[in-house]
Tab-separated table of C-alpha atoms and ligand atoms in Angstrom:
chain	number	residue	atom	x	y	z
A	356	UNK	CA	17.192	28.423	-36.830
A	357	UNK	CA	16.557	27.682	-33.041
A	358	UNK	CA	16.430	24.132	-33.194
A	359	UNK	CA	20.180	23.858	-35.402
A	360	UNK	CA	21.123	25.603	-32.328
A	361	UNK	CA	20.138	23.185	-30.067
A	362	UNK	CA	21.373	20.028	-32.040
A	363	UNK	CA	24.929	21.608	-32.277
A	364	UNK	CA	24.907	22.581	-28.618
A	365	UNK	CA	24.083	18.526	-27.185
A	366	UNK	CA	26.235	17.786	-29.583
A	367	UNK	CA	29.070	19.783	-28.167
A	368	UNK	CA	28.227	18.117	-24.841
A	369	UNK	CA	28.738	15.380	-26.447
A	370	UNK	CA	32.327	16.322	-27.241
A	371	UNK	CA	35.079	14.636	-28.301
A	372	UNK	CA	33.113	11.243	-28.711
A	373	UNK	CA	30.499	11.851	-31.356
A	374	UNK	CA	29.845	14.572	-33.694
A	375	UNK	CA	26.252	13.299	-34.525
A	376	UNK	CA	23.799	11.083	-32.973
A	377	UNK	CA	24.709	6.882	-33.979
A	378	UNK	CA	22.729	4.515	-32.171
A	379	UNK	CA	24.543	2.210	-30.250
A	380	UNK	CA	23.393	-1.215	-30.398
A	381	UNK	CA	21.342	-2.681	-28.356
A	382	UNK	CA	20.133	-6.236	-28.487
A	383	UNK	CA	16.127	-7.097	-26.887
A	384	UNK	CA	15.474	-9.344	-24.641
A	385	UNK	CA	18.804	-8.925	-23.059
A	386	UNK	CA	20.859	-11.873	-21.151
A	387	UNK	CA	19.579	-12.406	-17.546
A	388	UNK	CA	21.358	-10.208	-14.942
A	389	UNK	CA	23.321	-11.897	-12.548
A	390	UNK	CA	22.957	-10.119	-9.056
A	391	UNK	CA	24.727	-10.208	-5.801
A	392	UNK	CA	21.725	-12.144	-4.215
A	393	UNK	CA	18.929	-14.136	-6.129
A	394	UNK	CA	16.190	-11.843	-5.868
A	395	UNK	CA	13.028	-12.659	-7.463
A	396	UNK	CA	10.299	-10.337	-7.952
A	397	UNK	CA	7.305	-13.085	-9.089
A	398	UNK	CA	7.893	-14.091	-5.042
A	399	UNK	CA	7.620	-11.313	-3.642
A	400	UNK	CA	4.819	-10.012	-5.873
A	401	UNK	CA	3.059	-13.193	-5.080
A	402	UNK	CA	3.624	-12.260	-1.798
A	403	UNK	CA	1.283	-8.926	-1.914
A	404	UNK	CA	4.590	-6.420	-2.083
A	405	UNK	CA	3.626	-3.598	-4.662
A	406	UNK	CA	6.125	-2.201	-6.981
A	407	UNK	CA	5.942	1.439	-5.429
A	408	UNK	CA	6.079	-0.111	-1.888
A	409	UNK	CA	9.477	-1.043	-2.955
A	410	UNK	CA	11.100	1.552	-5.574
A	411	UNK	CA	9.569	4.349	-4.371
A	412	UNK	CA	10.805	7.752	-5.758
A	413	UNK	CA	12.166	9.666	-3.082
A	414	UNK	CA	12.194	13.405	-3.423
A	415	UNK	CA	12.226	14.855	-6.737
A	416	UNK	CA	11.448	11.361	-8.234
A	417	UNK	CA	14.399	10.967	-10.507
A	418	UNK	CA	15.269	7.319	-9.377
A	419	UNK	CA	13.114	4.763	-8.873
A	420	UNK	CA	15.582	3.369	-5.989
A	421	UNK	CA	16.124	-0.517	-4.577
A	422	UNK	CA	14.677	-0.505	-0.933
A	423	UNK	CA	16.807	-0.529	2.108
A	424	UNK	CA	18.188	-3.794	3.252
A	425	UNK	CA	16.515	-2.769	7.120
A	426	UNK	CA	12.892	-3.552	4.878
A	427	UNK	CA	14.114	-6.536	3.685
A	428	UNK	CA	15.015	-7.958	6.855
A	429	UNK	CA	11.625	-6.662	8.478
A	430	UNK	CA	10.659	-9.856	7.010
A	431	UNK	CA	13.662	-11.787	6.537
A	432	UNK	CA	14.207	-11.329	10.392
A	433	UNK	CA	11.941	-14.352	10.442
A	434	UNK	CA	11.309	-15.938	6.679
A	435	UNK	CA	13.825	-18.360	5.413
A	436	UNK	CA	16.262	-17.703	7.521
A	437	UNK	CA	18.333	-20.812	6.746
A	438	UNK	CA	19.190	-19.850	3.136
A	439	UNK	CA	22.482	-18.842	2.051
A	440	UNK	CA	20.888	-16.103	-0.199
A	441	UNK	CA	19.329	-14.600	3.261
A	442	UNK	CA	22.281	-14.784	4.963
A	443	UNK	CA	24.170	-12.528	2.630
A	444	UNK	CA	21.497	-10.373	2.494
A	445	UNK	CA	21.338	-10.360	6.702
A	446	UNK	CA	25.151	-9.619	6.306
A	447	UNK	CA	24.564	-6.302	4.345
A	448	UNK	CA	22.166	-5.305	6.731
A	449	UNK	CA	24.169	-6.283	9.335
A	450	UNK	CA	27.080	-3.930	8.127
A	451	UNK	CA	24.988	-1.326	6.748
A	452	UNK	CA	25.773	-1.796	3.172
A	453	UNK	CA	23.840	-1.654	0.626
A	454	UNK	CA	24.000	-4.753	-1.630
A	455	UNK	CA	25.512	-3.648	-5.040
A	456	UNK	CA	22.200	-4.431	-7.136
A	457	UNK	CA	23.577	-4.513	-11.010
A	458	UNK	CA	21.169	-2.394	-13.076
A	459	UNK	CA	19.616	-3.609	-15.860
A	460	UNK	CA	18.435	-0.259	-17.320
A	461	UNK	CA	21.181	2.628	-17.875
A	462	UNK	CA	20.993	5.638	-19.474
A	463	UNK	CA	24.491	7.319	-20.192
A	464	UNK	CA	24.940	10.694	-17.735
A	465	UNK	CA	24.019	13.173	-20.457
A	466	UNK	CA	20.582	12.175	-20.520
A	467	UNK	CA	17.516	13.762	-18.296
A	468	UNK	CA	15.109	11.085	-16.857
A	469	UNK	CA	12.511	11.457	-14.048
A	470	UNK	CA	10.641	8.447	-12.713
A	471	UNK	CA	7.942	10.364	-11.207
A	472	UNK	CA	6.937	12.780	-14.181
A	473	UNK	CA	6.392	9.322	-16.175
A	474	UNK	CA	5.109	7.466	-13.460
A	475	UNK	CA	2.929	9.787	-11.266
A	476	UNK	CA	2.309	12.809	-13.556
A	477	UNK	CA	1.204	11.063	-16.955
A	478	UNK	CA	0.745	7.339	-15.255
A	479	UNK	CA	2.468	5.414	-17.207
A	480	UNK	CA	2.786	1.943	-16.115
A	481	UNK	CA	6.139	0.327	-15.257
A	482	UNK	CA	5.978	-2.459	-17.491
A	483	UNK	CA	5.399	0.215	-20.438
A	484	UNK	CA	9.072	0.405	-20.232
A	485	UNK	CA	10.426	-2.640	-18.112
A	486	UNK	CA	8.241	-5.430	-19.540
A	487	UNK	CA	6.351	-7.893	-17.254
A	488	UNK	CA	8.157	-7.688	-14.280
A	489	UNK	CA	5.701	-9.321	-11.798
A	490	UNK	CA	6.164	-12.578	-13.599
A	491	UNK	CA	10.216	-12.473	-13.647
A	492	UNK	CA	12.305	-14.256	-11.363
A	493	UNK	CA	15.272	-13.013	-12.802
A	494	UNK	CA	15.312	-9.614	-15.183
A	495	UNK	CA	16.445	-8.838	-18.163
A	496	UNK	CA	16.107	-5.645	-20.247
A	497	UNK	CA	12.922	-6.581	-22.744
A	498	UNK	CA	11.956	-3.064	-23.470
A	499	UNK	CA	13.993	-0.202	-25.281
A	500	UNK	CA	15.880	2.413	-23.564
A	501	UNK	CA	17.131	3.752	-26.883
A	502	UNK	CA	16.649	7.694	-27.905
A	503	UNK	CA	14.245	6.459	-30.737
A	504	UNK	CA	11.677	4.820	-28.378
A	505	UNK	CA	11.738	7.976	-25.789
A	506	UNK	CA	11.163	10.077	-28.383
A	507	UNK	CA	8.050	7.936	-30.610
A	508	UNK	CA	6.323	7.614	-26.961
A	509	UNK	CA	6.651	11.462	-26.562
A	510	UNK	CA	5.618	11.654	-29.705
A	511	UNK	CA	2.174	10.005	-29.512
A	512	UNK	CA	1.589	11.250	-26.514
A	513	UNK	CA	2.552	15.142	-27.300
A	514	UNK	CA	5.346	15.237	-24.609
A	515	UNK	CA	8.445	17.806	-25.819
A	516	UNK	CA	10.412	16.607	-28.200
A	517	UNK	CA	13.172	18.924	-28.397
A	518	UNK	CA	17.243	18.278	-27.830
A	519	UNK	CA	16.806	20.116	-24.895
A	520	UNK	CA	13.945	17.953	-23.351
A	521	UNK	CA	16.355	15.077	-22.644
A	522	UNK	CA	19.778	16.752	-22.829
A	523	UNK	CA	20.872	19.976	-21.079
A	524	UNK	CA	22.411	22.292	-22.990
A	525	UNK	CA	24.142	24.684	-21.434
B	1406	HEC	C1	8.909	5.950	-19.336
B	1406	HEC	C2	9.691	4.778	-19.050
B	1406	HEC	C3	9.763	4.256	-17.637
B	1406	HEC	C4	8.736	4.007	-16.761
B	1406	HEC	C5	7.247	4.278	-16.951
B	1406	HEC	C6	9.325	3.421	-15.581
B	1406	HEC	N1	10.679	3.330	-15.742
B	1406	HEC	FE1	12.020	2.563	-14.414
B	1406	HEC	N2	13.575	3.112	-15.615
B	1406	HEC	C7	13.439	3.662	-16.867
B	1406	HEC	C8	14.750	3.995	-17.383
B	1406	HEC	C9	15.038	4.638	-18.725
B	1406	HEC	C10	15.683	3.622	-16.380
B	1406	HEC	C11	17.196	3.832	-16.397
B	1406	HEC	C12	17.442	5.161	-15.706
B	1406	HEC	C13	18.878	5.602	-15.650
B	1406	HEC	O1	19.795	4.823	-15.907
B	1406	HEC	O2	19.102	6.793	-15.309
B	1406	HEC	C14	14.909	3.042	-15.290
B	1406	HEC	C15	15.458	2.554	-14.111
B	1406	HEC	C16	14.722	1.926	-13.110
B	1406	HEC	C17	15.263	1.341	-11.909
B	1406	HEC	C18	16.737	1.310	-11.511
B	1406	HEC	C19	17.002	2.340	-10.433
B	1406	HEC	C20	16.886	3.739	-10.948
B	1406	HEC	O3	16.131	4.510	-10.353
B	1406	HEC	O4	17.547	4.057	-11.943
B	1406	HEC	C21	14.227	0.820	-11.196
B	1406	HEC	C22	14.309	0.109	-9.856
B	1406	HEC	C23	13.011	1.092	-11.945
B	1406	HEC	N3	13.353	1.786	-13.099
B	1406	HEC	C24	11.747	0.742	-11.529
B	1406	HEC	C25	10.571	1.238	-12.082
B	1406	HEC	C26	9.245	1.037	-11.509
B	1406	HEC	C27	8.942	0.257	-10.256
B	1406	HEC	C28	8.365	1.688	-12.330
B	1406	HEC	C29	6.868	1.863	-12.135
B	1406	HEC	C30	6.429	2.342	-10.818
B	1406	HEC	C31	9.139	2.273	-13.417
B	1406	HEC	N4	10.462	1.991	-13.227
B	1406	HEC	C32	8.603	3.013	-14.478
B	1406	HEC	C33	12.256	3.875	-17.540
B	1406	HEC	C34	10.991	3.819	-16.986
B	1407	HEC	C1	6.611	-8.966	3.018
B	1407	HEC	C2	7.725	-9.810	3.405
B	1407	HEC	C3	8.980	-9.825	2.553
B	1407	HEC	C4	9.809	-8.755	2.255
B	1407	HEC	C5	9.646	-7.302	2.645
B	1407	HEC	C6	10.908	-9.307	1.495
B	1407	HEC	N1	10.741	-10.654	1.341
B	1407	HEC	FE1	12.052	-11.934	0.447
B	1407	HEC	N2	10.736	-13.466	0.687
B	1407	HEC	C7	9.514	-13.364	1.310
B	1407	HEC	C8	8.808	-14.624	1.160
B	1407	HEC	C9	7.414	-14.942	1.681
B	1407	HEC	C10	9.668	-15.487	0.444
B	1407	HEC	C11	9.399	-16.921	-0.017
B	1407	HEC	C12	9.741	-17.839	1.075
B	1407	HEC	C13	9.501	-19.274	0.659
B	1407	HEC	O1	9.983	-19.686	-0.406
B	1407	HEC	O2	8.836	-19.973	1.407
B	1407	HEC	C14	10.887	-14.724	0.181
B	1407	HEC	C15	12.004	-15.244	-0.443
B	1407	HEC	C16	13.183	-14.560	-0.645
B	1407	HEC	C17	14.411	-15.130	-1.172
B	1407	HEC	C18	14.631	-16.588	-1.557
B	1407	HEC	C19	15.256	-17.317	-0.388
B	1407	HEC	C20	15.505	-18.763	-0.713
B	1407	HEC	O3	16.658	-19.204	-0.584
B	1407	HEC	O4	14.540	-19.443	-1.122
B	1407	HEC	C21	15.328	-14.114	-1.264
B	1407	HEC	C22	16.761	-14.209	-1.733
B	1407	HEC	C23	14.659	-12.908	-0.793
B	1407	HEC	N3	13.386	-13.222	-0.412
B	1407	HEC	C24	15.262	-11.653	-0.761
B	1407	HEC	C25	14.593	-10.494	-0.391
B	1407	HEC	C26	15.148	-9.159	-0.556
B	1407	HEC	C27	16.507	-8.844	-1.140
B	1407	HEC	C28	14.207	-8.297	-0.081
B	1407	HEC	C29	14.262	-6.795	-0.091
B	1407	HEC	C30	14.519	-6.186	-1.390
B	1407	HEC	C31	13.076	-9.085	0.393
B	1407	HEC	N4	13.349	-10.404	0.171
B	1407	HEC	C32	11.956	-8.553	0.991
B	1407	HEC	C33	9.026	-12.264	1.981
B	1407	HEC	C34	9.572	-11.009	1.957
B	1408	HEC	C1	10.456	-6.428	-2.222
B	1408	HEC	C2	10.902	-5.278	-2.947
B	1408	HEC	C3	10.593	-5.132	-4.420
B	1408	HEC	C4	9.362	-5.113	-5.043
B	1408	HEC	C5	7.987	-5.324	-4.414
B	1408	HEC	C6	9.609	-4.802	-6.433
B	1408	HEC	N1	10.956	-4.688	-6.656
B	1408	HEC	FE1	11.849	-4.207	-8.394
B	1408	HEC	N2	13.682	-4.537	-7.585
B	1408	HEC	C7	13.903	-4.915	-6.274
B	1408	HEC	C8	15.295	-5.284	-6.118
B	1408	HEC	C9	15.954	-5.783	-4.840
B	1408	HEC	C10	15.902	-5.100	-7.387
B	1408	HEC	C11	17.366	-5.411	-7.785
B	1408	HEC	C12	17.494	-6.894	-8.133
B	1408	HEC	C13	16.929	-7.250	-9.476
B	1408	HEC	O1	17.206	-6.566	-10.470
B	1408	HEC	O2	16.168	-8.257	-9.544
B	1408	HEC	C14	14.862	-4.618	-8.275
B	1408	HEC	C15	15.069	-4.277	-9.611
B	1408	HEC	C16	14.072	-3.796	-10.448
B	1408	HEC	C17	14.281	-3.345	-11.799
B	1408	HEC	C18	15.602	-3.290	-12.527
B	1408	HEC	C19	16.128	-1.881	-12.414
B	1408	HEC	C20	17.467	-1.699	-13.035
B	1408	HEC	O3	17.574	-1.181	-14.127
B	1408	HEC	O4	18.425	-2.125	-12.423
B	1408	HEC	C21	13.077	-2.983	-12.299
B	1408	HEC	C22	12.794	-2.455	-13.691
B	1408	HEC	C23	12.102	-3.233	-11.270
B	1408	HEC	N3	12.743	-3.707	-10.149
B	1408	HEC	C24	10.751	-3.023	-11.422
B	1408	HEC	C25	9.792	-3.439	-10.511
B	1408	HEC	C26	8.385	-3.498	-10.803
B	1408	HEC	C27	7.733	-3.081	-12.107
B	1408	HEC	C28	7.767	-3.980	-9.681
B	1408	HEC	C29	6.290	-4.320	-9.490
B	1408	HEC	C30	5.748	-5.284	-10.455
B	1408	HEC	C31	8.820	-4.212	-8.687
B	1408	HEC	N4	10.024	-3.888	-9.240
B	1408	HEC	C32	8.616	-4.664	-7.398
B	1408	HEC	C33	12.971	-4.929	-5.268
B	1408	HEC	C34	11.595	-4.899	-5.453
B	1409	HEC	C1	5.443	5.385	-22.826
B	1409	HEC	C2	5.653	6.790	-23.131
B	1409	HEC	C3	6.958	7.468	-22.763
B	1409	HEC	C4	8.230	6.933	-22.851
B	1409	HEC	C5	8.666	5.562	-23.317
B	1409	HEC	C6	9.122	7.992	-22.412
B	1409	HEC	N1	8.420	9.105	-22.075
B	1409	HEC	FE1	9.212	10.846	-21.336
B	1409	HEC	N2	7.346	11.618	-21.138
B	1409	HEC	C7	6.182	10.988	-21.512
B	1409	HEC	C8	5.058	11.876	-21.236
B	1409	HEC	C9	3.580	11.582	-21.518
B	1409	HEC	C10	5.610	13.060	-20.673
B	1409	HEC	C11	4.855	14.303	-20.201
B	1409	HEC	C12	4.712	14.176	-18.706
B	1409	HEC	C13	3.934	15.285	-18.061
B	1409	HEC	O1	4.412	16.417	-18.106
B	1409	HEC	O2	2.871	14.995	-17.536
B	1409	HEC	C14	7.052	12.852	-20.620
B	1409	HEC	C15	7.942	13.788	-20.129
B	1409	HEC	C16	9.318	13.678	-20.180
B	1409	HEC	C17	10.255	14.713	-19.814
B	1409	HEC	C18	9.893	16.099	-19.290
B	1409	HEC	C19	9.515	16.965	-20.455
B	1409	HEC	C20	9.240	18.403	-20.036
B	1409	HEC	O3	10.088	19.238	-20.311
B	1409	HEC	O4	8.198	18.615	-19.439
B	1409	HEC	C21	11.510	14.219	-20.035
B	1409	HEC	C22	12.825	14.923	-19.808
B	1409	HEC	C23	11.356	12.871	-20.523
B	1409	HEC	N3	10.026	12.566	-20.607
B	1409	HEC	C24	12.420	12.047	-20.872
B	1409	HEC	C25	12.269	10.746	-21.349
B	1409	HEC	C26	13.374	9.871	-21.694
B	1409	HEC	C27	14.835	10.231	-21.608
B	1409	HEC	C28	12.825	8.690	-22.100
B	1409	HEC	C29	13.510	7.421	-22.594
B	1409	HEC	C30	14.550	6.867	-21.760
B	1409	HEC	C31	11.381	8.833	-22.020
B	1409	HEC	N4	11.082	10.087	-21.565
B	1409	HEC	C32	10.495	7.843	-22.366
B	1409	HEC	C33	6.063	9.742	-22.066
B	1409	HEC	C34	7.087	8.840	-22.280
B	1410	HEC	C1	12.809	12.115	-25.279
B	1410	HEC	C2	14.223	12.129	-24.932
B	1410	HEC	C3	15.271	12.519	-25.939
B	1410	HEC	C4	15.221	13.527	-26.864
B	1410	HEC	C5	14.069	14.466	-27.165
B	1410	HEC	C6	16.522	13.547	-27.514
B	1410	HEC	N1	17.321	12.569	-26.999
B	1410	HEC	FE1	19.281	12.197	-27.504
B	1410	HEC	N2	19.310	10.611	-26.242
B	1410	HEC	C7	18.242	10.183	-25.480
B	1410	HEC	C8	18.610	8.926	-24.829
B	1410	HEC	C9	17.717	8.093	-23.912
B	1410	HEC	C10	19.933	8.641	-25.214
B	1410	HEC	C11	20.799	7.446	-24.759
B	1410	HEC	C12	20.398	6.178	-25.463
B	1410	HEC	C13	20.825	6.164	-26.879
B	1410	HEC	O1	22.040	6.298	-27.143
B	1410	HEC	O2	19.939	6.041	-27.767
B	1410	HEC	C14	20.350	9.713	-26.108
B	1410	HEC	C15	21.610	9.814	-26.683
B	1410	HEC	C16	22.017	10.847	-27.502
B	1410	HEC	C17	23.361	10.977	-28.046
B	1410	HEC	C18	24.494	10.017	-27.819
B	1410	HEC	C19	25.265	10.443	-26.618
B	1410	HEC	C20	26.311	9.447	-26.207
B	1410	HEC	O3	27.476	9.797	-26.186
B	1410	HEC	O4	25.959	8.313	-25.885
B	1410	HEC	C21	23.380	12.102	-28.810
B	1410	HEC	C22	24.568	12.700	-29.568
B	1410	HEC	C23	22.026	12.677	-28.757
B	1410	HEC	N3	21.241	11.879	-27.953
B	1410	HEC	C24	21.633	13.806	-29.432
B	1410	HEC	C25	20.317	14.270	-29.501
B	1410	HEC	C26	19.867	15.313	-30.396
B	1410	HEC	C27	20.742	16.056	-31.380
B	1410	HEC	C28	18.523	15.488	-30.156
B	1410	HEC	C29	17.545	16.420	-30.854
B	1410	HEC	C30	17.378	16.136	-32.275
B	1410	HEC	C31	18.139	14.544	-29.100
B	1410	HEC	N4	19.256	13.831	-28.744
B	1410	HEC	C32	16.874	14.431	-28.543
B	1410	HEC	C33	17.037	10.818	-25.315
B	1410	HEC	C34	16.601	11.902	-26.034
């Protein structure tokens, strides 16, 4: 009876909104993400940055994270400094903000995600879940972030598949 348990606990944390799990819809490729400044990773990957070097898992690895605007401008100082995209980007830096990147991957706040377990502990590549980023100037979701395709991945590759894995219960 354990797991019943479980399934009526996350869905008590669930409360008020859904009684059962209904997958929302979600429509692949999404529309390009319009951001604050017009970042493009194929540039700066052609440029011999490496995704880690950039998003790189601070602490107990649950975020990726966007890089500090300070390593940015430790090029930017000096590279194109006549563009109007730099300049807003020198602003930020200027003012200590960070620039309000829109995300393009979100998980709602009841769900458990680490970066590093997937990343570091069972190496699984980045574009296993965010699609071929190297070769994107501008990004849009092209892989799942949908219960279903957590839970086939884990699986095939015997990772936990309980309620409890993903969603806390208590
Ligand atoms: C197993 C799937 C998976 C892998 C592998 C993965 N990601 Fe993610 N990533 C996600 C999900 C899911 C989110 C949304 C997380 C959220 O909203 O809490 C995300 C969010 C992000 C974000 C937004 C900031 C953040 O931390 O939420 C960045 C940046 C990112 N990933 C970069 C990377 C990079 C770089 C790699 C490889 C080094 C990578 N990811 C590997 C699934 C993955
Ligand atoms: C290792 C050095 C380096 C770092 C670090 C770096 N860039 Fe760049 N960036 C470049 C190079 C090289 C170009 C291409 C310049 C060209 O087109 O000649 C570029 C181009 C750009 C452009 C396009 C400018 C234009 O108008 O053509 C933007 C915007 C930009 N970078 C933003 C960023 C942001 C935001 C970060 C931090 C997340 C960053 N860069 C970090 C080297 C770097
Ligand atoms: C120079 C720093 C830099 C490098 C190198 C870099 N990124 Fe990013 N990444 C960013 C910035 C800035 C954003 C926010 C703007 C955007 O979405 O394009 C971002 C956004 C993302 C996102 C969207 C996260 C979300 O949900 O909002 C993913 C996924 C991602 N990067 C993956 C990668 C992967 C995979 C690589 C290596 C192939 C990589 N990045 C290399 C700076 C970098
Ligand atoms: C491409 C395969 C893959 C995808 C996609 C994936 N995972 Fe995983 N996940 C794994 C593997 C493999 C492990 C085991 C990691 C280890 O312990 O070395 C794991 C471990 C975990 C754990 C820790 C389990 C434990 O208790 O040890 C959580 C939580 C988790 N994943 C959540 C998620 C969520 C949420 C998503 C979807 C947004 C997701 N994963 C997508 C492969 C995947
Ligand atoms: C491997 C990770 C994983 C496992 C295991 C998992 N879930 Fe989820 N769950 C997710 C992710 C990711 C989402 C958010 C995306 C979505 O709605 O599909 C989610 C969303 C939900 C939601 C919707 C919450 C909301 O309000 O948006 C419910 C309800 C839910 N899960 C119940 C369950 C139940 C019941 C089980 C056990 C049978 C379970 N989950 C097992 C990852 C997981």
């Amino acid at each position: 009876m354990k797991p019943v348990i479980s399934i009526l606990m996350v869905c008590a944390l669930a409360a008020g909104q859904q009684k059962t799990y209904k997958p929302k819809e979600e429509k692949l490729p999404g529309a390009p993400v319009k951001q604050p400044i017009a970042y493009s990773h194929k540039t700066h990957i052609a440029a011999g940055l490496t995704c880690t070097g950039c998003h790189t898992m601070p602490g107990d690895g649950f975020a990726a994270t966007y890089p500090k605007e300070a390593f940015c401008m430790g090029c930017h100082q000096s590279i194109k400094t006549d563009s109007a995209e730099i300049q807003k980007l020198a602003q930020f830096s200027k003012d200590k903000k960070s620039v309000p990147w829109v995300k393009v991957y979100q998980l709602p706040d009841i769900v458990w995600f680490n970066h590093a377990l997937h990343v570091k502990d069972a190496k699984i590549g980045c574009g296993e879940c965010h699609g071929d980023v190297a070769q994107r100037d501008v990004l849009f979701q092209e892989k799942s972030a949908m219960m279903n395709s957590c839970m086939d991945c884990h699986a095939k590759r015997s990772a936990p598949n309980g309620c409890d894995t993903c969603h806390a219960t208590q």
